[in-house]
Coordinates of C-alpha atoms and ligand atoms in Angstrom, one line a residue:
M1 CA -13.3 21.9 -6.9
T2 CA -14.2 19.0 -9.2
F3 CA -12.0 16.9 -11.5
N4 CA -13.8 18.5 -14.4
E5 CA -12.4 21.9 -13.4
L6 CA -8.9 20.5 -13.7
N7 CA -9.5 20.2 -17.4
L8 CA -8.9 16.5 -17.5
I9 CA -9.6 14.6 -20.6
E10 CA -12.8 12.4 -20.9
P11 CA -11.0 9.0 -20.8
I12 CA -9.4 10.0 -17.4
L13 CA -12.6 11.6 -16.0
A14 CA -14.5 8.4 -16.8
A15 CA -11.8 6.2 -15.1
L16 CA -12.0 8.3 -12.0
K17 CA -15.7 8.0 -11.9
T18 CA -15.2 4.2 -12.1
E19 CA -12.8 4.5 -9.1
G20 CA -15.6 6.3 -7.2
Y21 CA -13.4 9.5 -6.8
T22 CA -15.8 12.5 -6.5
K23 CA -13.3 15.3 -6.0
P24 CA -9.6 15.9 -6.1
T25 CA -7.7 15.9 -2.7
P26 CA -5.7 19.1 -1.8
I27 CA -2.5 17.8 -3.2
Q28 CA -4.3 16.9 -6.5
Q29 CA -6.0 20.3 -6.7
K30 CA -2.6 22.0 -6.3
A31 CA -0.2 19.8 -8.3
I32 CA -2.3 18.7 -11.3
P33 CA -2.4 22.2 -13.1
Y34 CA 1.3 22.7 -12.6
I35 CA 2.1 19.3 -14.0
L36 CA -0.2 19.7 -17.0
Q37 CA 1.7 23.0 -17.7
K38 CA 4.8 20.9 -17.9
R39 CA 6.4 22.6 -15.0
D40 CA 8.8 20.8 -12.6
L41 CA 7.2 20.3 -9.2
L42 CA 8.4 20.0 -5.7
G43 CA 5.7 18.3 -3.7
C44 CA 5.7 17.9 0.0
A45 CA 3.1 15.2 0.8
Q46 CA 2.8 12.0 2.7
T47 CA 1.2 8.7 1.6
G48 CA -2.5 8.8 2.1
T49 CA -2.9 12.3 0.7
G50 CA -3.7 11.1 -2.8
K51 CA -0.3 12.0 -4.0
T52 CA 0.0 9.0 -6.4
A53 CA -3.1 10.3 -8.4
A54 CA -1.6 13.8 -8.2
F55 CA 1.2 12.7 -10.5
A56 CA -0.3 9.7 -12.2
I57 CA -3.3 11.6 -13.6
P58 CA -1.5 14.5 -15.3
I59 CA 1.2 12.1 -16.6
L60 CA -1.4 10.0 -18.3
Q61 CA -3.0 13.2 -19.7
L62 CA 0.3 14.5 -21.1
L63 CA 1.3 11.3 -22.6
S64 CA -2.1 10.8 -24.1
A65 CA -1.6 14.1 -26.1
L66 CA 1.6 12.7 -27.8
P67 CA 1.2 11.3 -31.2
Q68 CA 0.7 7.5 -31.1
E69 CA 3.7 5.5 -31.9
R70 CA 3.3 3.2 -34.9
N71 CA 6.0 0.6 -34.1
K72 CA 7.5 0.0 -30.7
R73 CA 6.5 2.0 -27.6
T74 CA 9.2 3.9 -25.8
I75 CA 9.5 4.7 -22.1
K76 CA 8.3 8.2 -21.7
S77 CA 7.8 8.4 -18.0
L78 CA 9.8 6.8 -15.2
I79 CA 8.6 6.7 -11.6
L80 CA 11.3 5.8 -9.1
T81 CA 10.1 4.7 -5.8
P82 CA 11.9 3.1 -2.8
T83 CA 9.9 -0.1 -2.1
R84 CA 8.2 -2.9 -4.0
E85 CA 5.0 -2.2 -2.2
L86 CA 4.8 1.3 -3.3
A87 CA 5.9 0.4 -6.8
L88 CA 3.0 -2.1 -7.0
Q89 CA 0.6 0.5 -5.7
I90 CA 1.7 3.1 -8.2
G91 CA 1.4 0.6 -11.0
E92 CA -2.1 -0.2 -10.0
S93 CA -2.9 3.5 -10.0
F94 CA -1.6 4.0 -13.5
G95 CA -3.7 0.9 -14.5
A96 CA -6.8 2.3 -12.9
Y97 CA -6.7 5.9 -14.0
G98 CA -5.2 5.0 -17.4
R99 CA -7.6 2.2 -18.3
N100 CA -9.3 4.1 -21.1
T101 CA -6.1 5.8 -22.5
G102 CA -4.4 2.9 -24.2
L103 CA -1.1 3.7 -22.5
K104 CA 0.9 0.9 -21.2
H105 CA 3.0 0.6 -18.0
T106 CA 4.9 -1.9 -16.1
V107 CA 6.4 -2.3 -12.6
I108 CA 9.9 -3.6 -11.9
F109 CA 11.4 -4.4 -8.5
G110 CA 14.0 -6.7 -7.0
G111 CA 13.7 -9.9 -5.1
V112 CA 11.7 -11.8 -7.8
S113 CA 12.6 -13.3 -11.1
Q114 CA 13.4 -10.6 -13.8
H115 CA 11.9 -12.7 -16.6
P116 CA 8.3 -11.5 -16.5
Q117 CA 9.5 -7.9 -16.1
T118 CA 11.9 -8.1 -19.1
E119 CA 9.1 -9.7 -21.2
A120 CA 6.8 -6.8 -20.4
L121 CA 9.6 -4.3 -21.2
K122 CA 10.2 -6.1 -24.6
R123 CA 6.6 -5.8 -25.5
G124 CA 6.9 -2.1 -25.1
I125 CA 5.6 0.3 -22.5
D126 CA 5.0 4.0 -22.1
I127 CA 5.3 4.2 -18.3
L128 CA 7.9 2.5 -16.1
V129 CA 7.5 2.2 -12.3
A130 CA 10.7 1.0 -10.7
T131 CA 12.6 0.6 -7.6
P132 CA 16.3 1.8 -8.0
G133 CA 18.2 -1.5 -7.7
R134 CA 16.3 -3.5 -10.3
L135 CA 16.1 -0.5 -12.6
L136 CA 19.8 -0.2 -12.7
D137 CA 20.3 -4.0 -13.0
L138 CA 18.0 -4.1 -16.1
M139 CA 19.5 -1.1 -17.5
A140 CA 22.9 -2.6 -17.3
Q141 CA 21.5 -5.7 -19.2
K142 CA 20.2 -3.3 -21.8
F143 CA 16.6 -4.1 -21.3
I144 CA 15.6 -0.5 -20.6
D145 CA 16.3 2.5 -22.8
L146 CA 15.4 5.9 -21.3
R147 CA 16.5 8.1 -24.2
D148 CA 12.9 9.1 -24.9
L149 CA 12.0 9.9 -21.3
Q150 CA 10.0 13.0 -20.9
I151 CA 8.7 12.9 -17.4
F152 CA 10.7 11.7 -14.4
V153 CA 9.2 11.2 -10.9
L154 CA 11.1 10.7 -7.7
D155 CA 8.6 9.4 -5.1
E156 CA 9.1 9.3 -1.4
A157 CA 12.5 11.0 -1.7
D158 CA 13.1 11.0 2.0
R159 CA 12.7 7.4 2.3
M160 CA 14.9 6.9 -0.7
L161 CA 17.6 8.6 1.2
D162 CA 16.9 6.8 4.4
M163 CA 17.2 3.5 2.6
G164 CA 20.6 4.4 1.1
F165 CA 19.5 4.8 -2.5
V166 CA 21.0 8.1 -3.1
H167 CA 23.7 6.8 -5.2
D168 CA 21.4 4.7 -7.3
V169 CA 19.2 7.8 -7.9
R170 CA 22.2 9.8 -9.0
K171 CA 23.2 7.0 -11.4
V172 CA 19.7 7.1 -12.9
L173 CA 19.9 10.9 -13.3
N174 CA 23.2 10.5 -15.2
V175 CA 21.5 8.5 -17.9
I176 CA 18.2 10.2 -18.4
P177 CA 17.7 13.2 -20.8
E178 CA 18.5 16.5 -19.3
K179 CA 15.6 18.1 -21.0
R180 CA 12.7 16.6 -19.2
Q181 CA 10.0 17.4 -16.8
S182 CA 10.8 16.3 -13.2
L183 CA 8.4 15.8 -10.2
F184 CA 9.9 15.3 -6.8
F185 CA 7.8 14.2 -3.8
S186 CA 8.9 13.8 -0.2
A187 CA 7.0 13.7 3.1
T188 CA 9.8 15.9 4.7
M189 CA 12.0 18.6 3.4
A190 CA 15.2 18.2 5.4
P191 CA 18.3 20.1 4.0
E192 CA 19.8 17.0 2.3
I193 CA 16.5 16.3 0.6
M194 CA 16.3 20.0 -0.6
K195 CA 19.8 19.6 -1.9
L196 CA 18.8 16.5 -3.9
A197 CA 15.8 18.3 -5.2
D198 CA 17.9 21.2 -6.3
N199 CA 19.9 18.8 -8.4
I200 CA 17.0 17.5 -10.1
L201 CA 14.5 20.3 -10.6
V202 CA 14.5 23.4 -12.7
E203 CA 12.5 26.3 -11.3
P204 CA 10.0 24.1 -9.7
A205 CA 6.5 25.0 -8.6
K206 CA 6.1 24.1 -5.0
V207 CA 3.1 22.5 -3.4
E208 CA 2.6 21.2 0.0
V209 CA -0.1 19.6 2.0
T210 CA -0.1 19.8 5.7
P211 CA 0.9 16.6 7.4
V212 CA -2.4 16.6 9.2
S213 CA -3.9 14.9 6.2
S214 CA -1.5 12.0 6.4
T215 CA -3.2 8.7 6.8
A216 CA -1.1 7.7 9.9
H217 CA -1.8 11.0 11.7
T218 CA -5.5 11.7 11.1
I219 CA -6.6 8.2 11.8
Q220 CA -7.2 7.3 15.4
Q221 CA -5.1 4.2 16.1
K222 CA -5.3 1.7 19.0
V223 CA -3.6 -1.6 19.7
Y224 CA -5.1 -4.5 21.8
Y225 CA -2.5 -7.0 23.1
V226 CA -4.4 -10.3 22.9
K227 CA -3.4 -14.0 22.7
K228 CA -3.7 -15.4 19.2
G229 CA -6.3 -17.8 20.3
D230 CA -8.5 -15.0 21.8
K231 CA -8.5 -12.8 18.7
K232 CA -11.7 -14.2 17.5
N233 CA -13.5 -13.6 20.7
L234 CA -12.2 -10.1 21.0
L235 CA -13.4 -9.4 17.4
I236 CA -16.8 -10.6 18.2
H237 CA -16.9 -8.7 21.4
L238 CA -16.1 -5.5 19.6
L239 CA -18.6 -6.2 16.8
K240 CA -21.3 -6.7 19.4
G241 CA -20.6 -3.3 21.0
D242 CA -22.1 -0.1 19.5
E243 CA -19.1 1.6 18.3
I244 CA -18.4 -0.3 15.0
D245 CA -20.8 -0.2 12.3
R246 CA -19.1 -1.5 9.0
V247 CA -15.6 -2.7 9.3
L248 CA -12.9 -4.0 7.0
V249 CA -10.9 -6.7 8.8
F250 CA -7.4 -7.6 7.5
T251 CA -5.7 -11.0 7.9
R252 CA -2.4 -12.1 6.5
T253 CA -3.6 -15.2 4.8
K254 CA -6.4 -16.5 2.7
H255 CA -7.4 -19.3 5.0
G256 CA -7.2 -16.8 7.9
A257 CA -9.6 -14.6 6.1
D258 CA -12.1 -17.5 5.5
R259 CA -11.8 -18.6 9.1
V260 CA -12.5 -15.2 10.5
A261 CA -15.4 -14.7 8.2
R262 CA -16.8 -18.1 9.3
D263 CA -16.4 -17.3 12.9
V264 CA -18.0 -14.0 12.9
T265 CA -20.9 -15.4 10.8
K266 CA -21.4 -18.1 13.4
A267 CA -21.7 -15.5 16.1
G268 CA -24.6 -14.1 14.2
I269 CA -23.0 -11.1 12.4
Q270 CA -23.0 -10.9 8.6
A271 CA -19.5 -11.3 7.3
E272 CA -17.8 -12.3 4.0
A273 CA -14.2 -12.8 3.0
I274 CA -12.4 -11.7 -0.2
H275 CA -9.2 -13.1 -1.3
G276 CA -7.3 -14.3 -4.3
N277 CA -8.9 -17.8 -4.2
K278 CA -12.3 -16.3 -4.8
S279 CA -13.5 -15.8 -8.3
Q280 CA -13.7 -12.2 -9.5
N281 CA -17.6 -12.5 -9.4
A282 CA -17.6 -13.6 -5.9
R283 CA -15.3 -10.8 -4.9
V284 CA -17.3 -8.2 -6.7
R285 CA -20.5 -9.5 -5.1
A286 CA -18.9 -9.5 -1.6
L287 CA -17.7 -6.0 -2.1
D288 CA -21.1 -4.7 -3.3
N289 CA -22.8 -6.3 -0.3
F290 CA -20.3 -4.6 2.0
K291 CA -20.7 -1.3 0.1
S292 CA -24.5 -1.5 0.4
S293 CA -24.1 -2.5 4.1
K294 CA -25.8 -5.9 3.5
T295 CA -22.7 -7.3 5.2
R296 CA -21.2 -5.6 8.1
V297 CA -17.8 -7.2 8.1
L298 CA -15.6 -7.7 5.1
V299 CA -12.4 -9.8 5.9
A300 CA -9.7 -9.4 3.3
T301 CA -6.1 -10.2 2.7
D302 CA -3.8 -7.4 1.6
I303 CA -3.7 -8.3 -2.0
A304 CA -7.4 -8.6 -2.3
A305 CA -8.0 -5.3 -0.4
R306 CA -5.9 -3.3 -3.0
G307 CA -8.9 -2.8 -5.2
I308 CA -11.3 -1.9 -2.4
D309 CA -12.4 1.7 -2.4
V310 CA -15.2 2.2 0.1
D311 CA -16.5 5.6 1.0
D312 CA -17.5 6.3 4.6
L313 CA -15.6 3.4 6.1
N314 CA -15.0 4.3 9.7
H315 CA -13.3 1.4 10.9
V316 CA -10.4 -1.0 10.0
I317 CA -9.3 -3.9 12.2
N318 CA -6.0 -5.6 11.8
F319 CA -6.8 -9.0 13.0
E320 CA -3.2 -9.8 12.2
L321 CA -0.5 -7.3 12.0
P322 CA 1.3 -7.1 8.7
N323 CA 5.0 -8.0 8.7
E324 CA 5.8 -5.0 6.4
P325 CA 5.1 -1.7 8.1
E326 CA 4.1 0.0 4.8
T327 CA 1.3 -2.5 4.6
Y328 CA -0.1 -1.2 8.0
V329 CA -0.2 2.4 6.6
H330 CA -1.9 1.1 3.5
R331 CA -4.4 -0.9 5.4
I332 CA -5.4 1.9 7.8
G333 CA -5.5 4.4 4.9
R334 CA -8.7 2.5 3.8
T335 CA -10.5 4.5 6.5
G336 CA -10.3 8.2 7.1
R337 CA -10.2 8.9 3.3
A338 CA -9.3 12.2 2.1
G339 CA -9.3 13.8 5.5
A340 CA -12.5 12.1 7.0
S341 CA -12.2 10.6 10.4
G342 CA -11.4 6.9 10.9
T343 CA -10.4 4.5 13.5
A344 CA -7.8 1.6 13.0
L345 CA -7.7 -1.1 15.7
S346 CA -4.9 -3.7 15.7
F347 CA -4.7 -7.0 17.5
C348 CA -1.3 -7.8 18.5
D349 CA -0.3 -11.2 19.9
A350 CA 3.1 -11.8 21.5
E351 CA 4.6 -13.1 18.4
E352 CA 3.7 -9.9 16.5
T353 CA 5.3 -7.4 18.8
S354 CA 8.3 -7.0 16.6
Y355 CA 5.9 -6.0 13.6
L356 CA 4.4 -3.4 15.9
V357 CA 7.9 -2.0 16.7
S358 CA 8.6 -1.5 13.0
I359 CA 5.2 0.0 12.3
Q360 CA 5.7 2.6 15.2
K361 CA 9.1 3.4 13.8
L362 CA 7.7 4.0 10.3
I363 CA 4.7 6.2 11.4
S364 CA 7.0 7.9 14.0
K365 CA 4.5 7.5 16.9
N366 CA 3.5 5.0 19.4
V367 CA 0.1 3.4 18.9
P368 CA -2.0 3.8 22.1
V369 CA -2.7 0.6 23.9
V370 CA -6.2 -0.4 25.1
D371 CA -5.8 -2.2 28.3
N372 CA -9.4 -2.4 29.2
H373 CA -10.8 -5.3 27.3
P374 CA -12.0 -8.8 28.2
Y375 CA -9.0 -10.8 26.7
P376 CA -5.9 -9.1 28.0
M377 CA -2.5 -10.8 27.7
T378 CA -0.7 -11.4 30.9
A379 CA 3.0 -11.2 31.4
K380 CA 3.0 -15.0 31.6
D381 CA 1.5 -15.1 28.1
F382 CA 4.3 -13.0 26.7
A383 CA 6.9 -15.0 28.5
E384 CA 5.4 -18.2 27.2
A385 CA 5.4 -17.0 23.6
A386 CA 9.0 -15.7 23.9
S387 CA 10.1 -19.1 25.2
T388 CA 8.4 -20.9 22.3
V389 CA 10.2 -18.7 19.9
K390 CA 13.5 -19.5 21.6
E391 CA 12.7 -23.2 21.5
Q392 CA 11.9 -23.0 17.9
K393 CA 15.1 -21.1 17.1
S394 CA 17.3 -23.4 19.0
K395 CA 15.7 -26.4 17.2
G396 CA 16.6 -24.6 14.0
G397 CA 13.1 -25.6 12.7
R398 CA 11.5 -23.7 9.9
G399 CA 8.8 -22.5 12.4
G400 CA 11.2 -20.3 14.3
R401 CA 12.3 -17.8 11.6
S402 CA 9.4 -18.2 9.1
R403 CA 6.8 -17.6 11.7
W404 CA 8.4 -14.5 13.1
G405 CA 9.9 -12.8 10.2
N406 CA 9.1 -14.0 6.7
K407 CA 6.4 -13.2 4.4
P408 CA 3.0 -14.9 4.9
S409 CA 3.4 -16.4 1.4
G410 CA 6.2 -18.5 2.7
N411 CA 5.4 -21.7 4.5
G412 CA 3.1 -21.3 7.5
G413 CA 3.9 -24.8 8.7
G414 CA 5.1 -23.8 12.0
Q415 CA 2.0 -21.9 13.1
S416 CA -0.3 -24.3 14.7
R417 CA 1.4 -24.8 18.0
S418 CA 0.0 -25.7 21.4
H419 CA 1.0 -23.0 23.8
N420 CA -2.4 -21.4 23.4
A421 CA -4.4 -24.5 22.9
G422 CA -7.7 -24.6 24.6
S423 CA -8.7 -21.3 23.1
G424 CA -10.2 -22.2 19.8
S425 CA -7.2 -24.2 18.6
G426 CA -9.4 -26.7 16.9
Q427 CA -9.9 -24.2 14.0
R428 CA -6.3 -24.4 13.2
S429 CA -6.2 -27.8 11.8
G430 CA -6.1 -26.6 8.3
G431 CA -2.9 -24.7 8.8
N432 CA -2.5 -21.2 7.8
R433 CA -0.9 -21.3 4.4
N434 CA -1.6 -18.4 2.1
Ligands
AMP501 P1 -1.9 7.8 -1.9 O1 -1.6 9.0 -1.0 O2 -1.5 8.1 -3.3 O3 -1.3 6.6 -1.3 O4 -3.5 7.7 -1.9 C1 -4.2 7.3 -0.7 C2 -5.5 6.7 -1.1 O5 -6.4 7.7 -1.5 C3 -5.5 5.7 -2.2 O6 -6.1 4.5 -1.8 C4 -6.3 6.2 -3.3 O7 -7.1 5.3 -4.0 C5 -7.2 7.2 -2.6 N1 -7.5 8.4 -3.4 C6 -6.6 9.2 -4.2 N2 -7.2 10.3 -4.7 C7 -8.6 10.2 -4.2 C8 -9.7 11.1 -4.5 N3 -9.6 12.1 -5.2 N4 -10.9 10.7 -3.9 C9 -10.9 9.5 -3.2 N5 -9.9 8.7 -2.9 C10 -8.7 9.0 -3.5

């Protein structure tokens, strides 16, 4: 099936072409026709199946058909999602697929200043992507009026319940118009989720895609325990083997990305880095070189990687593990697109083991460990790292907590320490600030 056969309008078809999408994924094939018929929908699908586009595309099409508003735009679609990360991704999807429609969207979530968000709301938007807490907060402050709402989406309902947002969701349901179209997505359909769905949906169409197509399950995942200072050598070792052709390598920071690209290039393998400090032109060029296989290795930070859509990418390497487990799922979803096979290799140093624990919890499986590699970590290395953490904590220095738990955009001042000196530590002199 093609996107043409889904009767999509030209501005959206053109945007999908720009995105490089050639055909709809199964959830898109099944869900889009029902949504365009203005039916309520119960969708059982995980992240990685293309579910965001499955609702974003028909919402954009339905809203495009409405008469243009002369004066102020009003919110006609609300997408409620549990995390800031998902909210941003959904916002980007609306931006990408809706680039030719003239419709406006914004994303709101907590933990950041509300000012830019309220300014965007004041300018007027058609589509609002929100996490529950900030939505209720801004509604209470009268920045948000949902009286004109026509399409309501509850994304990742199961996680919404897990994260304790059910009361917030109910509060939102109490203030949105009863006459509306509702779309409900969840990776699982446990009884309490079905109960919530029953409250929200009216005679919904039901679509399901098998969990097999979920990113975290179709992609072969492996983890290498390796000392921080040996990661570079392990990467070069793997790149010199025959298994990896083109690979996207993730680092947490911009400097980290530059450093890895430099080290790999020095080893005689073509590599480039993309991140927010590079100009748009430099990024586009690096991506084109990677797509056309002129460079084998593209090193990216998470933010820079958001726009990357590369077909036939078989390998992703997490040079550093992300501290948010959702980011891991998003990263590895760059390979094994739409059911194709893919491999995600992760380097985990002693300090990152807690990240790995969270990731395994989120994806509900243990990532198999590769023991047989030239730079294994010994029990002594683990113990040494653990004692360094303890030392940092007892000193109360910023290195302790910020290194192990905070976002990489925080200060990275505590990172260049000496317990693994002697293994390439000279490269660390620039620090690791984002
Ligand atoms: P999602 O399940 O919404 O998180 O989407 C997973 C990934 O698949 C995203 O990076 C999308 O850009 C990508 N994607 C969604 N639909 C398609 C499609 N029809 N063809 C290729 N990639 C797609």
